[in-house]
Amino acid sequence: MRELRPQPPKLRRRNIYLPYDIVLNILTRLPVKSLMRFRCVSKSWNSSITSPDFISTHLNNSIDSRGDGYVIHMPCVRDICSSSINTKRPVCTVALDRTLDTISEVRIPFHFPFGCAQIVGSCNGLLCFATSAYCIYLWNPSIRIFKRLPNTCLGQLRFATLGFAYHSENNDYKVVRISRSPFSAPVSSHEIEVYTLSSDSWRSVGMTLTTDVLFYDKNYPLPIPLVNGALHWMSCIVEEENHRRRMIMAFDVNSEKFKRLALPDGSTDENIFQTFLSSFKGKLAFITWARSEQRGTQYSIWVMKEYGVVESWIKLFAVPFERVAHCTAFMEYGSLLVCYINDRVESQEFKFVLVDIETLHEKKDLDIQHHSYVATFMESLVLLDGANVVSY
Amino acid sequence: MKFCTVKQYFDDENNNNVTNGIATTVIPLPNKHLKIKANNKEMEQYEQELLRNVMPQELTKLILAANYLNFKEALDFFCRTVANAIQNKSVDYVRKFFGLESDFEPGEEEKLCKEFAWSFEGVDED
């Protein structure tokens, strides 16, 4: 490859060569499909495009210039992905986040040997998929690369819940698995292990030192939210005199330690059917579904305005429903995807509606018509620099 | 700040070789940029105009001029324009554009291309 040196504005007759740093400036603005192809231009281009620094810069560029946001969703119906007899692999759909209008369909490239696929989480265009906590995959659909995680380092997996996070301090990715002893066991205990992409291995971070934690809620069907560098699980702790209290357990991805966050005052009472944790515009959100004072039910959305400050919890939105409305997903920008069950018809019919939590405007006739896992999605080159990856 | 650099650019003896073409495109940029900075649509239209009237190779001259003038916004804008111009082009086109040659071992390039064959679909004809 010819040497590219910074050229003064003196022009040559034929070709004008750009300094390499400007070439990289141009490359970081290209879509991933072009970049994958241009890896074949030369050795140094291949090396640059697959370097962690380039991947980060490219990601930051695309986040800055991105107009619409996207989501990827997958039906969480058992029928679609059970048994070895059915070799059909589940299909994911990429859609616009504001309208859920379908952009494209993507077939999952790996086979799940057991049970039903779950989207654990999504960070920077990298998706984490799992089934029954046994088989975990990291997958970047936009560059058609995936990787299966090694098996657990713990002895036996029991009732596990998973969280997927980007570790910003190290520009790394982690999967956190919390396994719990069965309810029948005399003492509740949890084992926590962390997978780190850069070391491609699991590491036990020990049992929770406090045995007062009864369980870590899976937050089904929403992913465990990553806010302020921590994964947040709803849990229940046992206090003196066997009194039980709900509490948020925040796992800091950098220090790998738990911190407890109290729920908003007055947010929990007997009328609550379900609770979820999510994120709203980068802040931790606590969502409750409860019987309403008026007819029907209501979703209340609390937001922790100042992270870690319990007094900063504020109930920002209340979304009332006359009919029963099951929450399927919560969109980061402020929409609830709910499912109405039409029980007037004999065969139960589901109708999915996207509700803006601020205006309460409902968008019907959605492209999505199954209970689904929904995660944010973007194009990126993340995972290109990983080991043992499979391209398809 | 930008206008001082421009004046210095003209006073600098080394720049006698710069053609008028560059001067007429780059110099008006500060004004245009300031005017249309807020409006993305107009920037897009200006970009389309640029792509139509200016040959891709000319864009590299503009980039070099903007780089020399230390005019970051113009540099980023032209880089974005070049990126849009080449994004759907073939590997050969890009090599010619940047004046590069393949330095892969025989068979190495083929192997790589095969691995990401999907990225070659729908590419513009040269």
Coordinates of C-alpha atoms in Angstrom, one line a residue:
Chain A
M1 CA 0.0 0.0 0.0
R2 CA 1.3 3.4 -0.9
E3 CA 2.4 5.6 2.0
L4 CA -0.1 8.3 2.7
R5 CA 1.6 11.4 4.1
P6 CA -0.2 14.7 4.8
Q7 CA -0.1 16.7 1.6
P8 CA 0.2 20.4 1.3
P9 CA -2.5 21.9 -0.9
K10 CA -0.1 21.8 -3.9
L11 CA -2.0 19.7 -6.4
R12 CA -0.6 16.8 -8.4
R13 CA -1.6 16.1 -11.9
R14 CA -3.2 12.8 -11.3
N15 CA -4.2 11.2 -7.9
I16 CA -4.4 13.2 -4.7
Y17 CA -3.8 11.1 -1.7
L18 CA -5.5 11.7 1.6
P19 CA -3.7 11.3 4.9
Y20 CA -4.7 8.1 6.7
D21 CA -6.4 9.9 9.5
I22 CA -8.8 11.5 7.0
V23 CA -9.4 8.2 5.4
L24 CA -10.5 6.8 8.8
N25 CA -12.7 9.9 9.3
I26 CA -14.5 8.9 6.1
L27 CA -14.6 5.2 7.0
T28 CA -16.2 5.8 10.4
R29 CA -19.2 7.4 8.6
L30 CA -20.0 4.4 6.5
P31 CA -22.8 1.9 7.1
V32 CA -21.7 -1.5 8.4
K33 CA -22.4 -3.4 5.2
S34 CA -20.0 -1.1 3.3
L35 CA -17.4 -1.5 6.0
M36 CA -17.5 -5.3 6.0
R37 CA -17.0 -5.2 2.2
F38 CA -14.2 -2.7 2.4
R39 CA -12.2 -4.9 4.7
C40 CA -11.1 -6.5 1.4
V41 CA -9.6 -3.3 0.1
S42 CA -6.2 -3.8 1.8
K43 CA -4.6 -5.3 4.9
S44 CA -4.4 -2.0 6.8
W45 CA -8.1 -1.3 6.1
N46 CA -9.0 -4.7 7.3
S47 CA -6.9 -4.2 10.4
S48 CA -8.3 -0.7 11.1
I49 CA -12.0 -1.6 10.6
T50 CA -11.7 -4.6 13.0
S51 CA -9.9 -2.6 15.7
P52 CA -11.7 -1.8 19.0
D53 CA -11.0 2.0 18.6
F54 CA -12.5 2.1 15.2
I55 CA -15.5 0.1 16.3
S56 CA -16.1 2.6 19.2
T57 CA -15.7 5.7 17.0
H58 CA -18.0 4.3 14.4
L59 CA -20.6 3.5 17.1
N60 CA -20.4 7.0 18.5
N61 CA -20.8 8.5 15.0
S62 CA -23.9 6.5 14.2
I63 CA -25.4 7.3 17.6
D64 CA -24.9 11.0 17.0
S65 CA -26.3 11.0 13.5
R66 CA -29.1 8.6 14.0
G67 CA -32.6 9.9 13.4
D68 CA -35.1 7.2 14.0
G69 CA -34.6 4.6 16.7
Y70 CA -35.1 0.9 16.1
V71 CA -36.2 -2.1 18.0
I72 CA -35.9 -5.8 17.4
H73 CA -38.6 -8.1 18.6
M74 CA -39.2 -11.8 18.7
P75 CA -42.4 -13.7 19.6
C76 CA -42.2 -15.4 23.0
V77 CA -44.7 -18.1 22.1
R78 CA -43.5 -21.5 23.0
D79 CA -44.9 -23.2 19.9
I80 CA -42.6 -21.4 17.6
C81 CA -39.4 -22.6 19.0
S82 CA -39.9 -25.8 20.9
S83 CA -38.6 -29.4 20.2
S84 CA -36.1 -30.8 17.9
I85 CA -38.9 -32.0 15.6
N86 CA -39.6 -28.4 14.6
T87 CA -36.4 -27.3 12.8
K88 CA -37.8 -23.9 12.0
R89 CA -35.8 -21.3 13.7
P90 CA -37.5 -18.3 15.2
V91 CA -37.6 -15.1 13.3
C92 CA -36.8 -11.6 14.7
T93 CA -38.3 -8.5 13.3
V94 CA -36.6 -5.1 13.1
A95 CA -39.0 -2.2 13.4
L96 CA -39.2 1.5 14.0
D97 CA -39.5 2.2 17.7
R98 CA -42.1 5.0 17.4
T99 CA -44.6 3.1 15.3
L100 CA -43.4 -0.6 15.4
D101 CA -43.7 -0.6 11.6
T102 CA -41.7 -3.5 10.3
I103 CA -38.4 -2.7 8.5
S104 CA -37.1 -6.2 8.0
E105 CA -37.1 -9.8 9.2
V106 CA -34.0 -11.6 10.5
R107 CA -33.7 -15.3 11.0
I108 CA -31.9 -16.4 14.1
P109 CA -28.8 -18.1 12.8
F110 CA -28.2 -20.5 15.8
H111 CA -30.2 -23.4 16.9
F112 CA -31.7 -23.5 20.4
P113 CA -31.6 -27.0 21.8
F114 CA -34.0 -26.5 24.6
G115 CA -37.2 -24.6 25.4
C116 CA -37.9 -21.1 24.3
A117 CA -35.6 -18.3 23.2
Q118 CA -35.5 -15.1 25.3
I119 CA -33.9 -11.8 24.5
V120 CA -31.9 -11.0 27.6
G121 CA -30.8 -7.6 26.5
S122 CA -29.3 -5.3 23.9
C123 CA -26.3 -3.0 24.1
N124 CA -24.8 -1.0 21.2
G125 CA -26.2 -3.2 18.6
L126 CA -25.1 -6.4 20.3
L127 CA -27.9 -8.7 21.4
C128 CA -27.9 -11.3 24.1
F129 CA -30.2 -14.3 23.6
A130 CA -30.8 -17.2 26.0
T131 CA -32.9 -20.2 26.7
S132 CA -33.5 -21.6 30.1
A133 CA -30.1 -20.0 31.2
Y134 CA -28.3 -22.9 29.6
C135 CA -27.5 -21.7 26.1
I136 CA -26.5 -18.1 25.8
Y137 CA -25.5 -16.3 22.6
L138 CA -24.2 -12.9 21.8
W139 CA -25.4 -11.9 18.3
N140 CA -24.8 -8.9 16.1
P141 CA -27.4 -9.2 13.3
S142 CA -26.1 -6.2 11.3
I143 CA -22.8 -7.8 10.6
R144 CA -24.0 -11.4 10.8
I145 CA -21.8 -12.6 13.6
F146 CA -22.6 -14.6 16.7
K147 CA -20.9 -16.3 19.5
R148 CA -22.0 -19.0 22.0
L149 CA -21.0 -18.4 25.5
P150 CA -19.1 -21.1 27.4
N151 CA -21.0 -23.2 30.0
T152 CA -21.4 -22.0 33.5
C153 CA -18.6 -22.2 36.0
L154 CA -21.0 -23.1 38.8
G155 CA -22.1 -26.6 39.5
Q156 CA -25.8 -26.5 39.0
L157 CA -28.0 -23.9 37.4
R158 CA -31.3 -23.3 39.2
F159 CA -34.0 -20.8 38.4
A160 CA -31.6 -18.3 36.9
T161 CA -32.2 -14.8 35.8
L162 CA -29.9 -13.0 33.3
G163 CA -28.9 -9.5 32.7
F164 CA -26.7 -8.1 29.8
A165 CA -24.6 -5.0 30.2
Y166 CA -22.1 -2.8 28.5
H167 CA -19.1 -2.1 30.8
S168 CA -18.1 1.4 29.7
E169 CA -14.9 1.7 31.8
N170 CA -13.4 -1.2 29.9
N171 CA -15.4 -1.0 26.6
D172 CA -16.4 -4.5 27.4
Y173 CA -19.7 -6.5 27.6
K174 CA -20.9 -8.6 30.5
V175 CA -23.6 -11.2 31.2
V176 CA -24.7 -11.6 34.8
R177 CA -26.5 -14.7 35.9
I178 CA -28.2 -15.1 39.3
S179 CA -29.2 -18.6 40.2
R180 CA -31.4 -19.3 43.2
S181 CA -32.0 -22.3 45.3
P182 CA -35.6 -23.8 45.0
F183 CA -38.3 -22.4 47.3
S184 CA -38.3 -25.7 49.1
A185 CA -34.8 -25.2 50.4
P186 CA -34.6 -24.2 54.0
V187 CA -32.5 -21.2 53.4
S188 CA -32.7 -19.0 50.3
S189 CA -29.3 -18.6 48.7
H190 CA -28.1 -17.1 45.4
E191 CA -25.1 -17.6 43.3
I192 CA -23.9 -14.9 41.0
E193 CA -21.6 -15.4 38.1
V194 CA -20.4 -12.9 35.5
Y195 CA -19.3 -13.5 31.9
T196 CA -16.9 -11.0 30.5
L197 CA -16.5 -10.9 26.7
S198 CA -12.9 -9.8 26.7
S199 CA -11.8 -12.8 28.8
D200 CA -14.5 -15.1 27.2
S201 CA -15.1 -16.7 30.5
W202 CA -17.4 -16.9 33.5
R203 CA -16.3 -16.0 37.0
S204 CA -18.2 -16.5 40.2
V205 CA -18.6 -13.4 42.2
G206 CA -19.7 -15.4 45.2
M207 CA -23.0 -15.8 46.9
T208 CA -24.8 -12.8 48.0
L209 CA -23.4 -12.1 51.4
T210 CA -26.8 -11.4 52.7
T211 CA -29.3 -14.3 52.9
D212 CA -32.2 -11.9 53.4
V213 CA -32.8 -11.7 49.7
L214 CA -35.6 -14.1 48.8
F215 CA -35.6 -13.8 45.0
Y216 CA -34.6 -11.7 42.1
D217 CA -37.5 -11.1 39.8
K218 CA -37.0 -11.9 36.1
N219 CA -39.0 -8.9 35.1
Y220 CA -40.7 -11.0 32.3
P221 CA -41.1 -10.1 29.5
L222 CA -39.0 -6.9 29.9
P223 CA -35.2 -7.1 29.9
I224 CA -33.4 -6.3 33.1
P225 CA -32.6 -2.6 32.7
L226 CA -29.1 -1.2 32.5
V227 CA -29.1 2.4 34.0
N228 CA -26.2 4.3 35.2
G229 CA -23.8 1.4 34.7
A230 CA -25.9 -1.0 36.8
L231 CA -28.4 -3.8 36.2
H232 CA -31.5 -3.5 38.3
W233 CA -33.5 -6.4 39.7
M234 CA -36.7 -6.2 41.7
S235 CA -36.3 -8.4 44.8
C236 CA -37.9 -9.2 48.0
I237 CA -36.0 -9.1 51.3
V238 CA -36.9 -10.5 54.7
E239 CA -36.6 -8.1 57.6
E240 CA -37.1 -8.6 61.3
E241 CA -40.1 -10.6 62.4
N242 CA -40.3 -12.1 59.0
H243 CA -41.6 -8.9 57.5
R244 CA -41.1 -8.9 53.7
R245 CA -40.2 -5.8 51.8
R246 CA -39.7 -5.2 48.1
M247 CA -36.4 -3.6 47.2
I248 CA -34.4 -2.9 44.0
M249 CA -31.0 -4.7 43.9
A250 CA -28.7 -2.7 41.6
F251 CA -25.6 -4.6 40.4
D252 CA -22.9 -2.2 39.5
V253 CA -21.2 -3.6 36.4
N254 CA -17.8 -2.1 37.1
S255 CA -17.4 -2.9 40.8
E256 CA -19.6 -6.0 40.6
K257 CA -21.3 -5.2 43.9
F258 CA -24.9 -4.8 44.8
K259 CA -26.5 -1.7 46.0
R260 CA -30.0 -1.5 47.4
L261 CA -32.5 1.1 46.2
A262 CA -35.8 1.6 47.9
L263 CA -39.0 1.9 45.9
P264 CA -40.9 5.1 45.8
D265 CA -43.0 5.9 48.9
G266 CA -46.6 5.1 48.5
S267 CA -46.0 3.1 45.3
T268 CA -46.7 -0.3 46.7
D269 CA -50.0 -1.5 48.1
E270 CA -52.3 -4.5 47.9
N271 CA -54.0 -3.4 44.7
I272 CA -51.0 -4.0 42.5
F273 CA -51.1 -6.9 40.0
Q274 CA -47.6 -6.5 38.5
T275 CA -44.5 -4.4 38.7
F276 CA -41.7 -3.9 36.2
L277 CA -38.3 -2.2 36.1
S278 CA -37.3 -0.4 32.9
S279 CA -35.5 2.8 31.7
F280 CA -37.1 6.0 30.6
K281 CA -34.9 8.4 28.7
G282 CA -31.8 7.1 30.5
K283 CA -33.4 7.1 34.0
L284 CA -34.5 4.2 36.1
A285 CA -38.3 3.6 35.8
F286 CA -40.6 1.7 38.1
I287 CA -43.9 0.6 36.5
T288 CA -46.8 -0.7 38.5
W289 CA -50.1 -2.2 37.1
A290 CA -52.8 -1.9 39.6
R291 CA -56.5 -1.6 40.1
S292 CA -57.6 2.0 39.4
E293 CA -59.7 4.2 41.7
Q294 CA -61.9 4.8 38.7
R295 CA -63.1 1.9 36.6
G296 CA -60.5 -0.5 35.2
T297 CA -56.8 -0.6 35.8
Q298 CA -53.9 1.8 35.6
Y299 CA -50.2 1.7 34.8
S300 CA -48.2 4.1 37.0
I301 CA -44.7 5.1 35.8
W302 CA -42.3 6.4 38.5
V303 CA -39.0 7.8 37.4
M304 CA -35.9 8.2 39.6
K305 CA -34.9 11.7 38.6
E306 CA -31.6 11.7 40.4
Y307 CA -29.9 8.3 40.3
G308 CA -29.5 6.7 43.7
V309 CA -31.5 9.4 45.5
V310 CA -34.7 7.7 46.8
E311 CA -36.4 11.0 47.5
S312 CA -36.1 11.8 43.8
W313 CA -38.6 9.2 42.8
I314 CA -41.5 10.9 41.1
K315 CA -44.7 9.5 39.6
L316 CA -44.5 11.0 36.1
F317 CA -47.2 9.2 34.2
A318 CA -50.5 7.4 34.8
V319 CA -51.9 5.4 32.0
P320 CA -55.5 4.2 32.6
F321 CA -57.2 1.3 30.9
E322 CA -60.8 0.3 31.0
R323 CA -60.1 -3.2 29.7
V324 CA -57.5 -5.6 30.9
A325 CA -54.2 -4.6 29.3
H326 CA -51.1 -6.8 29.7
C327 CA -47.8 -5.0 29.4
T328 CA -45.6 -6.6 26.7
A329 CA -42.9 -3.9 26.4
F330 CA -41.9 -0.5 27.5
M331 CA -40.2 1.8 25.1
E332 CA -37.4 4.0 26.3
Y333 CA -38.8 7.2 24.8
G334 CA -42.1 6.7 26.5
S335 CA -44.6 4.2 25.1
L336 CA -46.3 1.1 26.5
L337 CA -46.9 -1.8 24.3
V338 CA -50.0 -3.6 25.7
C339 CA -52.1 -6.5 24.8
Y340 CA -55.9 -6.4 25.1
I341 CA -57.5 -9.8 25.4
N342 CA -60.8 -9.9 23.5
D343 CA -62.7 -12.3 25.8
R344 CA -66.0 -11.7 24.1
V345 CA -64.9 -13.9 21.3
E346 CA -64.7 -17.6 22.1
S347 CA -61.2 -18.2 20.9
Q348 CA -59.2 -15.7 22.8
E349 CA -58.0 -13.0 20.5
F350 CA -55.2 -10.7 21.3
K351 CA -55.0 -7.1 20.1
F352 CA -51.7 -5.2 20.6
V353 CA -51.7 -1.4 21.0
L354 CA -48.9 1.1 21.4
V355 CA -49.8 3.8 24.0
D356 CA -47.9 7.0 24.4
I357 CA -47.6 7.5 28.1
E358 CA -47.7 11.3 27.9
T359 CA -50.5 11.9 25.4
L360 CA -52.3 8.6 26.0
H361 CA -52.7 8.4 22.2
E362 CA -53.2 4.8 21.1
K363 CA -51.7 3.4 17.9
K364 CA -53.7 0.3 16.7
D365 CA -53.2 -2.0 13.7
L366 CA -49.7 -2.7 14.7
D367 CA -47.4 -4.9 12.7
I368 CA -46.7 -6.8 16.0
Q369 CA -49.4 -9.2 17.0
H370 CA -47.8 -11.7 19.3
H371 CA -46.5 -11.5 22.8
S372 CA -42.9 -10.6 22.2
Y373 CA -39.6 -9.8 23.6
V374 CA -38.7 -6.2 22.5
A375 CA -35.2 -4.7 22.7
T376 CA -33.6 -1.6 21.3
F377 CA -31.6 -2.1 18.1
M378 CA -28.9 -0.3 16.1
E379 CA -26.3 -1.0 13.5
S380 CA -22.8 -1.5 14.8
L381 CA -19.6 -3.4 14.3
V382 CA -19.5 -4.6 17.9
L383 CA -18.2 -8.2 18.4
L384 CA -16.1 -8.0 15.3
D385 CA -13.0 -8.0 17.4
G386 CA -14.2 -10.9 19.6
A387 CA -12.7 -14.4 19.7
N388 CA -14.4 -17.6 18.6
V389 CA -17.1 -15.7 16.6
V390 CA -19.0 -17.4 13.8
S391 CA -20.0 -15.5 10.7
Y392 CA -22.9 -16.7 8.6
Chain B
M1 CA -11.5 32.7 13.5
K2 CA -12.3 31.1 10.2
F3 CA -11.9 34.3 8.2
C4 CA -8.4 34.9 9.7
T5 CA -7.2 31.5 8.6
V6 CA -8.6 32.1 5.1
K7 CA -6.8 35.4 4.8
Q8 CA -3.6 33.7 6.0
Y9 CA -4.2 31.0 3.5
F10 CA -4.2 33.5 0.6
D11 CA -1.2 35.4 1.9
D12 CA 0.8 32.2 2.3
E13 CA 3.2 31.9 -0.6
N14 CA 3.0 28.1 -0.8
N15 CA -0.6 28.3 -1.9
N16 CA 0.0 29.8 -5.3
N17 CA -0.7 26.5 -6.9
V18 CA -4.2 26.2 -5.5
T19 CA -6.7 26.5 -8.3
N20 CA -9.6 28.9 -8.4
G21 CA -12.0 26.0 -8.2
I22 CA -11.1 25.3 -4.6
A23 CA -11.2 29.0 -3.7
T24 CA -14.6 29.5 -5.0
T25 CA -16.1 26.4 -3.3
V26 CA -14.3 26.5 0.1
I27 CA -14.3 30.2 0.8
P28 CA -18.0 30.7 0.5
L29 CA -18.4 27.8 2.9
P30 CA -18.1 29.7 6.2
N31 CA -21.1 31.8 5.2
K32 CA -23.2 29.0 3.9
H33 CA -22.3 26.8 6.8
L34 CA -23.3 29.5 9.3
K35 CA -26.5 30.1 7.5
I36 CA -27.6 26.5 7.1
K37 CA -26.1 25.0 10.2
A38 CA -29.5 24.7 11.9
N39 CA -31.3 23.2 8.9
N40 CA -30.4 19.6 8.2
K41 CA -32.6 19.4 5.1
E42 CA -30.8 22.3 3.4
M43 CA -27.4 20.6 4.3
E44 CA -28.7 17.5 2.6
Q45 CA -29.7 19.5 -0.5
Y46 CA -26.4 21.2 -0.6
E47 CA -24.7 17.8 -0.3
Q48 CA -26.8 16.5 -3.3
E49 CA -25.8 19.5 -5.3
L50 CA -22.2 19.1 -4.5
L51 CA -22.3 15.4 -5.5
R52 CA -23.9 16.3 -8.8
N53 CA -21.6 19.1 -9.7
V54 CA -18.4 17.9 -8.3
M55 CA -16.5 14.8 -9.3
P56 CA -15.7 12.5 -6.4
Q57 CA -12.0 13.1 -7.0
E58 CA -12.6 16.8 -6.6
L59 CA -14.0 16.2 -3.2
T60 CA -10.6 14.9 -2.0
K61 CA -9.2 18.3 -3.0
L62 CA -11.9 20.0 -1.0
I63 CA -11.1 17.8 2.0
L64 CA -7.4 18.6 1.8
A65 CA -8.2 22.3 1.6
A66 CA -10.6 22.1 4.6
N67 CA -8.0 20.2 6.5
Y68 CA -5.3 22.7 5.8
L69 CA -7.7 25.5 6.8
N70 CA -8.4 23.7 10.0
F71 CA -12.1 24.1 9.2
K72 CA -13.4 21.1 11.1
E73 CA -17.1 21.4 10.2
A74 CA -16.3 21.6 6.5
L75 CA -13.9 18.7 6.8
D76 CA -16.5 16.5 8.6
F77 CA -19.2 17.6 6.0
F78 CA -17.0 16.6 3.1
C79 CA -16.0 13.4 4.7
R80 CA -19.6 12.6 5.2
T81 CA -20.3 13.5 1.5
V82 CA -17.5 11.2 0.3
A83 CA -18.8 8.4 2.6
N84 CA -22.3 8.7 1.0
A85 CA -20.7 8.8 -2.5
I86 CA -18.7 5.6 -2.0
Q87 CA -20.9 3.6 0.4
N88 CA -22.4 1.4 -2.3
K89 CA -19.3 1.1 -4.5
S90 CA -17.2 -1.9 -5.2
V91 CA -13.9 -2.7 -3.6
D92 CA -12.1 -1.9 -7.0
Y93 CA -13.8 1.5 -7.2
V94 CA -12.7 2.4 -3.7
R95 CA -9.1 1.2 -4.3
K96 CA -8.9 3.5 -7.4
F97 CA -10.5 6.4 -5.5
F98 CA -8.0 6.3 -2.7
G99 CA -5.1 5.3 -4.9
L100 CA -4.6 1.9 -3.1
E101 CA -3.5 -1.5 -4.2
S102 CA -4.3 -4.8 -2.6
D103 CA -1.5 -6.1 -0.4
F104 CA -3.2 -9.4 0.5
E105 CA -1.4 -12.7 0.0
P106 CA -2.9 -14.7 -2.8
G107 CA -6.1 -16.4 -1.7
E108 CA -6.3 -14.3 1.5
E109 CA -8.5 -11.7 -0.1
E110 CA -10.7 -14.3 -1.6
K111 CA -11.1 -16.1 1.7
L112 CA -12.1 -12.8 3.4
C113 CA -14.6 -11.9 0.6
K114 CA -16.2 -15.3 0.9
E115 CA -16.7 -14.9 4.6
F116 CA -18.7 -11.7 4.1
A117 CA -20.2 -12.5 0.8
W118 CA -23.5 -11.0 1.9
S119 CA -21.9 -7.5 2.0
F120 CA -21.2 -7.7 -1.7
E121 CA -24.9 -8.0 -2.6
G122 CA -26.5 -5.0 -4.4
V123 CA -23.3 -3.1 -5.0
D124 CA -23.2 -0.5 -7.8
E125 CA -21.7 -1.5 -11.1
D126 CA -18.4 0.1 -11.8

